[in-house]
Short mmCIF file of C-alpha atoms and ligand atoms in Angstrom, two decimals:
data_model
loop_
_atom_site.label_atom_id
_atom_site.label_comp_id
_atom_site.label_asym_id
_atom_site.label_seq_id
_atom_site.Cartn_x
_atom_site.Cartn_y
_atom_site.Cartn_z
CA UNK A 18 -28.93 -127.85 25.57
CA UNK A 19 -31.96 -130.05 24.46
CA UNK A 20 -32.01 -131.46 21.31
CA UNK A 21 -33.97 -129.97 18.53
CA UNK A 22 -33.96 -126.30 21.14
CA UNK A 23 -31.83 -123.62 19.09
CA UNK A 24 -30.50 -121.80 23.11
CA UNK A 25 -31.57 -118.00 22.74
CA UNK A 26 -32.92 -118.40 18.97
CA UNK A 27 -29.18 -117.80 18.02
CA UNK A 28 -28.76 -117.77 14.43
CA UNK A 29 -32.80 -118.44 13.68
CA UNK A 30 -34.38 -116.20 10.91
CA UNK A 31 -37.80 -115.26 12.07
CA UNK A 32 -38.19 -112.13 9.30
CA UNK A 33 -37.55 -110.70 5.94
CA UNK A 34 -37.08 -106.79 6.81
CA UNK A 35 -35.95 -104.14 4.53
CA UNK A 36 -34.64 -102.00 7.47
CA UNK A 37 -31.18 -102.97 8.55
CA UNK A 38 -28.31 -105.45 7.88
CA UNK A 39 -26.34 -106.22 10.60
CA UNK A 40 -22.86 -108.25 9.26
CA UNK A 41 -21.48 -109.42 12.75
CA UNK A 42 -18.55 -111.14 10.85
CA UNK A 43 -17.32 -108.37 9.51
CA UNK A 44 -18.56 -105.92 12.05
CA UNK A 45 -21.05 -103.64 9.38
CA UNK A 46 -23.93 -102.16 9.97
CA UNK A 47 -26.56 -100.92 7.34
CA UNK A 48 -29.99 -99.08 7.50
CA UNK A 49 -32.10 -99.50 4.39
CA UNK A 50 -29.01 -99.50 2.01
CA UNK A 51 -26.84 -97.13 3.42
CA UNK A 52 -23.58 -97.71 6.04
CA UNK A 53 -23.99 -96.43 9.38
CA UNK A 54 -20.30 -94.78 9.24
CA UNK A 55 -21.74 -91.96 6.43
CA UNK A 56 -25.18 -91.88 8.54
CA UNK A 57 -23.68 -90.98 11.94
CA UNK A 58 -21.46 -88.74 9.96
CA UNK A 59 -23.97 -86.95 8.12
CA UNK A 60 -27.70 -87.38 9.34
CA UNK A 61 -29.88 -85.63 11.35
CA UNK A 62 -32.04 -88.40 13.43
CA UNK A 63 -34.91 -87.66 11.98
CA UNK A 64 -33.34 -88.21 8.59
CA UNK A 65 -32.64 -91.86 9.78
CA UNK A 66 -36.12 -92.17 11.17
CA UNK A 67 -37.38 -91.10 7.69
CA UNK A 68 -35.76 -93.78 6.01
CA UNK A 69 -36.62 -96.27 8.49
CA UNK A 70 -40.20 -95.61 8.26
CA UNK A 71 -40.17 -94.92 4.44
CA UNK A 72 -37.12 -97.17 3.17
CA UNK A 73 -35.69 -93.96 1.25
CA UNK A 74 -34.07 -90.85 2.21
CA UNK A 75 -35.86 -87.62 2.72
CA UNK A 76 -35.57 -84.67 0.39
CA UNK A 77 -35.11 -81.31 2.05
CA UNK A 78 -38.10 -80.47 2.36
CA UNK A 79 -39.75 -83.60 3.96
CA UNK A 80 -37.05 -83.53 6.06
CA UNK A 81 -37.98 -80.07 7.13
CA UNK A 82 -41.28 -81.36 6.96
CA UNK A 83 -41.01 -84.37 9.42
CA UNK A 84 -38.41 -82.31 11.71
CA UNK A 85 -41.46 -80.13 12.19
CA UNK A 86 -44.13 -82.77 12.56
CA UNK A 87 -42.11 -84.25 15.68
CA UNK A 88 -41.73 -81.41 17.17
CA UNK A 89 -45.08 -80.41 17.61
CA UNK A 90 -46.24 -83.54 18.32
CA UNK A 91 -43.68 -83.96 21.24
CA UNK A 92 -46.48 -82.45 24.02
CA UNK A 93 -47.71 -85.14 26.39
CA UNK A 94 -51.27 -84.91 27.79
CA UNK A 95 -50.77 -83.00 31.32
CA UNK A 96 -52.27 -86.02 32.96
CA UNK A 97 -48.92 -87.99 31.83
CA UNK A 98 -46.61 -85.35 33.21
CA UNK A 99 -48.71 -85.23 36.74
CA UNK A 100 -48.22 -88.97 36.55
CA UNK A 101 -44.85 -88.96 36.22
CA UNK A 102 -44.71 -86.32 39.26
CA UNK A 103 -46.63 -88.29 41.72
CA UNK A 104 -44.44 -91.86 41.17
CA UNK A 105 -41.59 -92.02 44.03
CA UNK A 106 -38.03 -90.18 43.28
CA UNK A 107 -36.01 -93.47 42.91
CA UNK A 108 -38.67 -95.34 40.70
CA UNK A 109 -36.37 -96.85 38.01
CA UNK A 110 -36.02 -94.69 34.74
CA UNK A 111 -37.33 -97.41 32.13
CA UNK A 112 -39.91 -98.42 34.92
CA UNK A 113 -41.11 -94.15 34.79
CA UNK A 114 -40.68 -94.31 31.00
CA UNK A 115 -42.56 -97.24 30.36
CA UNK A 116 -45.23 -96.63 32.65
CA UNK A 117 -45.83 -93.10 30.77
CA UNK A 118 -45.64 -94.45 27.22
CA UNK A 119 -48.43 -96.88 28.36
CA UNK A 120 -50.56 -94.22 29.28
CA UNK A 121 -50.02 -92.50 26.02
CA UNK A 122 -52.10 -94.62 24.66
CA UNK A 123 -55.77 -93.57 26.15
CA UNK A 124 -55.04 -89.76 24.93
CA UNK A 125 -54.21 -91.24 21.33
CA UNK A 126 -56.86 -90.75 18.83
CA UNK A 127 -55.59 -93.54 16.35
CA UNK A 128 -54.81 -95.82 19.46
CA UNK A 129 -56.70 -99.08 18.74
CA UNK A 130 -56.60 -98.19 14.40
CA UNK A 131 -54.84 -101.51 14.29
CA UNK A 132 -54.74 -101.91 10.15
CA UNK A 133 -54.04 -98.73 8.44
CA UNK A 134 -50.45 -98.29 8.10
CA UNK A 135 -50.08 -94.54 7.53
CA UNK A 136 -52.08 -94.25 10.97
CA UNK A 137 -49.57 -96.20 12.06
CA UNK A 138 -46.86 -94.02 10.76
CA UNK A 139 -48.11 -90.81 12.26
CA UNK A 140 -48.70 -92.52 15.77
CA UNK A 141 -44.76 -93.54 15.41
CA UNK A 142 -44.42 -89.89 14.45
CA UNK A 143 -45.97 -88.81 17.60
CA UNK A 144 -44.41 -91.86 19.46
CA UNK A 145 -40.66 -90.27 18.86
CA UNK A 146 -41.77 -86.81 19.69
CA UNK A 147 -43.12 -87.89 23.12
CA UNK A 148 -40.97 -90.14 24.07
CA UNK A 149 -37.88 -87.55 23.75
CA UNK A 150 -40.51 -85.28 25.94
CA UNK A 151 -41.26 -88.19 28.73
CA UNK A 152 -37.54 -89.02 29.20
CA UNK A 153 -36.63 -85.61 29.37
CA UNK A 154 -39.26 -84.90 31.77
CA UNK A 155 -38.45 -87.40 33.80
CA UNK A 156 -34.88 -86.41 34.47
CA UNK A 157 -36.01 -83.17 35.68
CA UNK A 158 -38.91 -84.33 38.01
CA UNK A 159 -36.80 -87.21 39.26
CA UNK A 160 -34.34 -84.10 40.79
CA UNK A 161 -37.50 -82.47 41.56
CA UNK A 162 -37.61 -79.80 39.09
CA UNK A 163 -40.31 -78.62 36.92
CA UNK A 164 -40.76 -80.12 33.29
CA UNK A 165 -39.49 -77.82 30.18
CA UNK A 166 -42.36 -77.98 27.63
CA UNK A 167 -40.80 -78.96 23.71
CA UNK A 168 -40.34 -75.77 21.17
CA UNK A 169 -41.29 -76.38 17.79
CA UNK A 170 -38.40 -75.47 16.09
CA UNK A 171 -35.50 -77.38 17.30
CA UNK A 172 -34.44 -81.06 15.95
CA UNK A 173 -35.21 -83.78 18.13
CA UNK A 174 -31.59 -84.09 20.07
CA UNK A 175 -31.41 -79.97 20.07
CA UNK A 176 -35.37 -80.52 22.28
CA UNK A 177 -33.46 -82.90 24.68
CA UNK A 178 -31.06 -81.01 25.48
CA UNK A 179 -32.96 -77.74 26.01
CA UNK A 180 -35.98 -79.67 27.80
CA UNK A 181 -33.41 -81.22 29.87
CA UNK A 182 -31.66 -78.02 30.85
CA UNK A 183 -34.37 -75.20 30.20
CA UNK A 184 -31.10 -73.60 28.63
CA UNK A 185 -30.27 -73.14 24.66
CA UNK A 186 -29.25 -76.22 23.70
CA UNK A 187 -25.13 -75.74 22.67
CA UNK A 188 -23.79 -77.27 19.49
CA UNK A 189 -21.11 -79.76 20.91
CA UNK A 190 -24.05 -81.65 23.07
CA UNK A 191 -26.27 -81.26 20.95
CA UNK A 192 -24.55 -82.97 17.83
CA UNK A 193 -23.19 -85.90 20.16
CA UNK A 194 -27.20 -86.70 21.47
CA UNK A 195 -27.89 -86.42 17.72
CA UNK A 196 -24.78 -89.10 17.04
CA UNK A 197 -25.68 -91.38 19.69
CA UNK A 198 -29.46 -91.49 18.34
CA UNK A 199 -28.51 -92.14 14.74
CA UNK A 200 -26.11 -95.01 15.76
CA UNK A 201 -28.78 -96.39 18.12
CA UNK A 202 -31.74 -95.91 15.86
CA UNK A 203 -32.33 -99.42 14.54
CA UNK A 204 -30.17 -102.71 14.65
CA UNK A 205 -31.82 -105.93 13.13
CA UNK A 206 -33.95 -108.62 15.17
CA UNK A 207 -32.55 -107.73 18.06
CA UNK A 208 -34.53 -108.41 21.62
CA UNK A 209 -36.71 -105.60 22.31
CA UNK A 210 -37.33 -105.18 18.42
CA UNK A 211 -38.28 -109.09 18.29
CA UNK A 212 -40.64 -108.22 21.11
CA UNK A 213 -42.54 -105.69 19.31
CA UNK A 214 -42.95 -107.45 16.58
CA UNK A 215 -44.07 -110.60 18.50
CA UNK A 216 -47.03 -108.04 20.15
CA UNK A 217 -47.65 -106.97 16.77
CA UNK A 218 -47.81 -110.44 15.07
CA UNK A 219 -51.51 -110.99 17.51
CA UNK A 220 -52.39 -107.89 16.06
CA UNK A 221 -52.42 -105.80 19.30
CA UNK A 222 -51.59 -102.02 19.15
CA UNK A 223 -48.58 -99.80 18.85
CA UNK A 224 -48.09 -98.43 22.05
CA UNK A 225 -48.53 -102.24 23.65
CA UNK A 226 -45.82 -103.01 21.24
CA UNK A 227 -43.38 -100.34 22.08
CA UNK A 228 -44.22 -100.55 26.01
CA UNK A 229 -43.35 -104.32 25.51
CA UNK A 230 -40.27 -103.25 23.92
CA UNK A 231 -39.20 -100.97 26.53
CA UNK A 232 -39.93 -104.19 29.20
CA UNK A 233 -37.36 -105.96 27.22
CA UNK A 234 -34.39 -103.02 26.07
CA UNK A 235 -34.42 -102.31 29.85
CA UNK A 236 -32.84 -105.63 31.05
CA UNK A 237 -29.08 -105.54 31.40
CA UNK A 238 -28.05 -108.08 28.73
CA UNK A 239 -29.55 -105.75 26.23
CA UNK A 240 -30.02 -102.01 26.74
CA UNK A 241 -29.71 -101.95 30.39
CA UNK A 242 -26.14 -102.38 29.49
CA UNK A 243 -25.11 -98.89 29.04
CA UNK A 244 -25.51 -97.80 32.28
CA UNK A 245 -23.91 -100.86 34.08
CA UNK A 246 -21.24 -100.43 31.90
CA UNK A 247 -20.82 -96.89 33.37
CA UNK A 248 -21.43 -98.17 37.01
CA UNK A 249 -18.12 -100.07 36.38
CA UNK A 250 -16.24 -97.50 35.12
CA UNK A 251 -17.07 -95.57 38.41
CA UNK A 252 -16.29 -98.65 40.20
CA UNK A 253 -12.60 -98.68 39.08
CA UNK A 254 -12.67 -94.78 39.55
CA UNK A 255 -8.71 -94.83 38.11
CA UNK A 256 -7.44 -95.90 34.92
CA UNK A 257 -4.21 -97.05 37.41
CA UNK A 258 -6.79 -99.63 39.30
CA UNK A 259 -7.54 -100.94 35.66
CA UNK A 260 -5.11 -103.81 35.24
CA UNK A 261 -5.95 -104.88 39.42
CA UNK A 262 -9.98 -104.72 38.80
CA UNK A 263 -9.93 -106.95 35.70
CA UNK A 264 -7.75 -109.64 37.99
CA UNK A 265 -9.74 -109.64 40.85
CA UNK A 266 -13.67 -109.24 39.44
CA UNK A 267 -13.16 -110.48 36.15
CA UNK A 268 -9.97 -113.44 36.23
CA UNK A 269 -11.12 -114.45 39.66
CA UNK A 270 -14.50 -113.58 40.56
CA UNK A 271 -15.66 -114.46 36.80
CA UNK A 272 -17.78 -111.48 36.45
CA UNK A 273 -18.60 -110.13 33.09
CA UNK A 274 -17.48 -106.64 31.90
CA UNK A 275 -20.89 -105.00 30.61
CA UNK A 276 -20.47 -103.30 27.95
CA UNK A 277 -18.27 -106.21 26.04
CA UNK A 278 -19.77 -109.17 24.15
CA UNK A 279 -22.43 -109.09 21.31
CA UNK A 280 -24.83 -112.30 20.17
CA UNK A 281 -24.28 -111.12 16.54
CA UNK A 282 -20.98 -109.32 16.22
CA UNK A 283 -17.88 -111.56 16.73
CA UNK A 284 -15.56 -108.34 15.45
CA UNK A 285 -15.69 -104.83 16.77
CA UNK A 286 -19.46 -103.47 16.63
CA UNK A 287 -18.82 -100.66 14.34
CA UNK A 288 -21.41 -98.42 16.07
CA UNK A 289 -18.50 -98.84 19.18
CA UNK A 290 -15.86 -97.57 17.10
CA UNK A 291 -17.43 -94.24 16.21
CA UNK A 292 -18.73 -93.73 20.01
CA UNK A 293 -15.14 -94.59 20.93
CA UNK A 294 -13.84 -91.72 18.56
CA UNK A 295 -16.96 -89.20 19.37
CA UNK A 296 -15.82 -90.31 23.58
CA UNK A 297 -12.55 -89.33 23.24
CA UNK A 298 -12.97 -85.86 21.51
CA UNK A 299 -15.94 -85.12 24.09
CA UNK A 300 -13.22 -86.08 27.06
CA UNK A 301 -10.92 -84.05 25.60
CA UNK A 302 -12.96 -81.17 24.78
CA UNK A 303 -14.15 -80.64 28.31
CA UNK A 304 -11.00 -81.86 30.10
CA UNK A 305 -12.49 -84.80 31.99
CA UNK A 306 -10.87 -87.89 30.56
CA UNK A 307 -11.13 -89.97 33.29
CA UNK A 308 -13.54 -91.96 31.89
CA UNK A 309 -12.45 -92.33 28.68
CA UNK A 310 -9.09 -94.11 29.89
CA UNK A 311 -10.51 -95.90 32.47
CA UNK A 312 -12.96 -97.39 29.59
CA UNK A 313 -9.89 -97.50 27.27
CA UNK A 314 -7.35 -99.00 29.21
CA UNK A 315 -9.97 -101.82 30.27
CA UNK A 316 -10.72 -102.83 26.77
CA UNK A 317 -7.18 -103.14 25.92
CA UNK A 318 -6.84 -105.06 29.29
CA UNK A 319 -9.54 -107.91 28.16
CA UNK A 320 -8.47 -107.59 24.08
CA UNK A 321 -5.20 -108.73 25.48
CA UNK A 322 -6.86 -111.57 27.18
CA UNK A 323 -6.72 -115.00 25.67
CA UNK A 324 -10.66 -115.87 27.20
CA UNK A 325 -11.73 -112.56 25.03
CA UNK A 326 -9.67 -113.39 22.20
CA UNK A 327 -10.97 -116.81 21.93
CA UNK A 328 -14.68 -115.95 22.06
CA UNK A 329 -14.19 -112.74 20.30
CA UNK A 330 -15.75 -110.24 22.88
CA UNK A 331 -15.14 -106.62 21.85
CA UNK A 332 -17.06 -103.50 23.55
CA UNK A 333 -20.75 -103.44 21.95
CA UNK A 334 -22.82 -100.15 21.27
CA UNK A 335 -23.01 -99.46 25.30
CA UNK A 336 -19.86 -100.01 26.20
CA UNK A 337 -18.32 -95.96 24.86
CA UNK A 338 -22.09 -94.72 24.38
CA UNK A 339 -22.04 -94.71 28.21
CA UNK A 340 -18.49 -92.51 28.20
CA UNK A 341 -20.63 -89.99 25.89
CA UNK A 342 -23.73 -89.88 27.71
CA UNK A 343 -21.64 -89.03 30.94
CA UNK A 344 -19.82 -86.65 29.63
CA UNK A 345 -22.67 -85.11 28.81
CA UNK A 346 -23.91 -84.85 33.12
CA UNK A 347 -26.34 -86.90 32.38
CA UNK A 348 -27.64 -88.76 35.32
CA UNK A 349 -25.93 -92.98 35.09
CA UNK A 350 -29.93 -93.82 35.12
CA UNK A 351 -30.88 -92.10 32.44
CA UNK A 352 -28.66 -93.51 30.30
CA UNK A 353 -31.16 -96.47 29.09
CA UNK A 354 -34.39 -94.23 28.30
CA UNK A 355 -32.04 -92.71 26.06
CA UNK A 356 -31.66 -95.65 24.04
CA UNK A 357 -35.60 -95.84 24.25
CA UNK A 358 -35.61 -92.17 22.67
CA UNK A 359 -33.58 -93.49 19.22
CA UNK A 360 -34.84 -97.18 19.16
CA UNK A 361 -38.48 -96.02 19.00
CA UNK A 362 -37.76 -95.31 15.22
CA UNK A 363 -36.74 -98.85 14.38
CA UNK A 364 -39.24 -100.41 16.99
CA UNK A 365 -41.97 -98.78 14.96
CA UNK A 366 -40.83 -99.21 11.69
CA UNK A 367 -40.29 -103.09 12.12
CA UNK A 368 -44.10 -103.08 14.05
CA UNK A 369 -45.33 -101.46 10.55
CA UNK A 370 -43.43 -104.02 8.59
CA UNK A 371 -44.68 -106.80 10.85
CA UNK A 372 -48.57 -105.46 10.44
CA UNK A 373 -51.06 -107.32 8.75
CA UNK A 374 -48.21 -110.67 8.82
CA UNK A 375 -48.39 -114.00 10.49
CA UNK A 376 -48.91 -114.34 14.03
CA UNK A 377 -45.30 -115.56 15.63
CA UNK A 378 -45.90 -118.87 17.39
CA UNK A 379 -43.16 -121.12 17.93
CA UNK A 380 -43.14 -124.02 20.11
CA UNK A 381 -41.58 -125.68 23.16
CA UNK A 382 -39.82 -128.81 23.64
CA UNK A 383 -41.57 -130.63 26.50
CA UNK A 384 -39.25 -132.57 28.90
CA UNK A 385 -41.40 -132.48 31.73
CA UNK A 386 -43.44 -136.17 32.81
CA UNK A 387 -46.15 -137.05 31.30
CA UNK A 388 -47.90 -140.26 32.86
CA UNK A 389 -47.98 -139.34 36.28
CA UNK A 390 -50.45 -140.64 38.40
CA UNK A 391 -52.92 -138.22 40.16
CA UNK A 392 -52.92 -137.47 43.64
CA UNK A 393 -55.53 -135.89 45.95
CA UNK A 394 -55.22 -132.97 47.45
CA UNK A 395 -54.99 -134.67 50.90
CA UNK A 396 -52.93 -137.29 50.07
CA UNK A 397 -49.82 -134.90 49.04
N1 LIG B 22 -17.57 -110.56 29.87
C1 LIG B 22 -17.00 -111.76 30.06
N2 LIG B 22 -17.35 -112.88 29.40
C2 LIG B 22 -18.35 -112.80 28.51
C3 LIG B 22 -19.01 -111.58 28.27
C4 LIG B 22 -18.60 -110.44 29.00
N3 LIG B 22 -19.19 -109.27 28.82
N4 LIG B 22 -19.97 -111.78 27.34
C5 LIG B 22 -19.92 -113.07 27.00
N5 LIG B 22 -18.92 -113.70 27.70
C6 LIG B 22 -18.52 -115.11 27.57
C7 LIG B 22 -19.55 -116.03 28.20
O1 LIG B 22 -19.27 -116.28 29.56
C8 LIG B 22 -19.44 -117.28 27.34
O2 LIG B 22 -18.28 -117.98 27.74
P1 LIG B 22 -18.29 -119.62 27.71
O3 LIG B 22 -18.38 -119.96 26.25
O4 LIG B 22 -17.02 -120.01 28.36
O5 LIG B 22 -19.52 -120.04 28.47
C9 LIG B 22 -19.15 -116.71 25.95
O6 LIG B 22 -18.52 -115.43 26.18
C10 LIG B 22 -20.39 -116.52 25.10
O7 LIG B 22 -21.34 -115.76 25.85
P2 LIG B 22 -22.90 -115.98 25.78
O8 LIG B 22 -23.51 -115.43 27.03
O9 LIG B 22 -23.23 -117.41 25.41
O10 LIG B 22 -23.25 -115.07 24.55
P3 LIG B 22 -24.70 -114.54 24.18
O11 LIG B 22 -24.69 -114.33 22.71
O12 LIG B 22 -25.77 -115.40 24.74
O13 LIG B 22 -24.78 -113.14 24.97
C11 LIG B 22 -24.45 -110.91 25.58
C12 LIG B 22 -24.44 -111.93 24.44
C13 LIG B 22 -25.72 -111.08 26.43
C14 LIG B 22 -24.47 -109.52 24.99
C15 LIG B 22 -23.20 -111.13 26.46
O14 LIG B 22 -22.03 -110.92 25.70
C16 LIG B 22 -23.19 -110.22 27.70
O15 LIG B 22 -23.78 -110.59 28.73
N6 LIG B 22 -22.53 -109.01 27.59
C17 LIG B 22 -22.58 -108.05 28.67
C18 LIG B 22 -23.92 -107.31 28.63
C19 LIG B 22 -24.00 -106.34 27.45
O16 LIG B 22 -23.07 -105.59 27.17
N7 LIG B 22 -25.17 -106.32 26.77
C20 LIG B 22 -25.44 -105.40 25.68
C21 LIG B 22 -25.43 -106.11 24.35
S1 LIG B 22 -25.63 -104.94 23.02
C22 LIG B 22 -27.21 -104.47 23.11
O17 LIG B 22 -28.10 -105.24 23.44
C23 LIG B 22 -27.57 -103.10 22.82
#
């Protein structure tokens, strides 16, 4: 480390934000005042969403109100959709997704509005609607099927699922892509939310915010987690290969179990613990719990470690969110534009906080030369 460098901005308090507290010592999580435990119990997404971008809970019937708002502002421009149908079958998911939320942004009337912040709030409005759309679009035309157009009168998680499957959505799948979106909505300064905010801090645009965003969620030390965290799940393939995986990759070959560690939380991320719980009853519901031991007995495997104990690595938000999202067929690549789908709510509510505020400009500390003598082109 250099001197006067903080490595990875750890600890550094770039923002004041009214929009979520995350304790990592204590392993709570809260979104404008309340605890996530009674939100993922009780919310409907765009409840959360609500608060985010309004710092107070809905009544009924702005609930209804904003339900109904997304909903019919889900529909992409057809030009998106043909897009998306002409870009090659194994084009990375977050690659497809960002590349369509980019091109949002021509079709937007209130694109380059870059002051008024109830503009702002109806293009995050239309932002969540057609993202849900583009992600569920994509799985289809990725497996070479036609795109399911949103219906106005379904919540956000019931659209995914019945874009997704051009069936009825069903209640079970429903309520756990409703879960997972609540839990995933919104979670302090972390890296993709920094990013937006940075974009927003020069006063550029929304959807060069949230595309920005995307660029960074998709990396696998950050969102991209979920679905390597599933890719080594299907690696061991048997909770009885557990205990002889974590020797060989982990003890010997050093290799980090994705999924497990957390910059802020040095206790169990409490957005894990009610996956883990919402995992298990899913397993057991459809009577595939391969996965959920296999992810089970490997967490007890490292907890019993002494190098996790000592630097307090416990399974993060990814780690049983990818045991849900399989369990609920959907494709292992898929699993990080789903994460786009919820964090769009706290992306946008942090770029309208951040509107109008300082541009973000910190510096570097130069170790490079700096008296070196010049030397022709020729002469090198
Ligand atoms: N498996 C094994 N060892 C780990 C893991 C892991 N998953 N995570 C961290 N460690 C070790 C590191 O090797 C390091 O050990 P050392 O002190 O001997 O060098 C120590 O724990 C601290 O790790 P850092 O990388 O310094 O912690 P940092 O805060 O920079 O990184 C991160 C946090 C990126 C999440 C890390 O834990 C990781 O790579 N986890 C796996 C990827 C993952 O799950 N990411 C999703 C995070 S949640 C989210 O963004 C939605």
């Amino acid at each position: 480390m250099t001197t006067g460098t903080v490595q990875g901005l750890e600890g550094v308090v770039v923002a004041e934000s009214t929009k979520s507290l995350v304790n990592g010592i204590e392993g709570k999580l809260i979104y404008g005042g309340y605890r996530i435990e009674d939100l993922a119990e009780n919310a409907l997404f765009e409840e959360v969403a609500f608060l985010l971008w309004n710092d107070r809970l809905p009544n009924k019937s702005e609930l209804e109100g904003l339900r109904q708002t997304i909903a019919a502002e889900a529909s992409v421009p057809d030009a998106v959709i043909e897009m998306l149908k002409v870009l090659p079958k194994e084009t990375n998911s977050m690659a497809a997704v960002r590349t369509a939320v980019s091109m949002l942004s021509p079709y937007d009337p209130d694109a380059e509005n870059l002051t008024d912040k109830d503009v702002a709030q109806r293009k995050a409005v239309r932002l969540t609607g057609q993202i849900t759309t583009i992600c569920a679009a994509w799985a289809r035309i990725r497996e070479g099927k036609e795109p399911v157009a949103p219906r106005h009168d379904l919540t956000l998680a019931q659209n995914f699922i019945y874009m997704l499957t051009d069936e009825e959505p069903d209640q079970t799948s429903s309520d756990a892509v409703n879960v997972y979106l609540v839990l995933l909505a919104e979670h302090g300064m972390n890296a993709s939310t920094f990013t937006s905010r940075v974009v927003t801090a020069t006063g550029s645009d929304m959807h060069s915010a949230v595309v920005a965003a995307i660029g960074a969620l998709k990396g696998p030390a950050h969102g991209g987690a979920n679905k390597e965290a599933m890719k080594t799940f299907l690696e061991i393939g048997d909770p009885a290969r557990v205990d002889e995986w974590f020797q060989t990759e982990v003890k010997q070959k050093k290799r980090r179990i994705m999924g497990i560690g957390h910059r802020v939380y040095k206790a169990l991320d409490p957005r894990a613990a009610i996956l883990k719980r919402h995992a298990k009853a899913l397993a057991q519901s459809t009577g595939n719990t391969k996965w959920f031991e296999i992810a089970n007995r490997l967490e007890e495997t490292a907890r019993a470690d002494e190098y996790f104990i000592e630097r307090n690595l416990y399974p993060n938000v990814d780690y049983y969110s990818a045991i849900v999202l399989y369990t609920l067929d959907l494709d292992v690549d898929m699993f990080t534009p789903l994460f786009v789908m919820a964090r769009v709510a706290g992306w946008t509510a942090h770029i309208i906080e951040q509107m109008g505020g300082r541009l973000i400009r910190p510096k570097a500390q130069y170790v490079g030369e700096t008296d070196l003598a010049w030397v022709p082109l020729e002469a090198r």
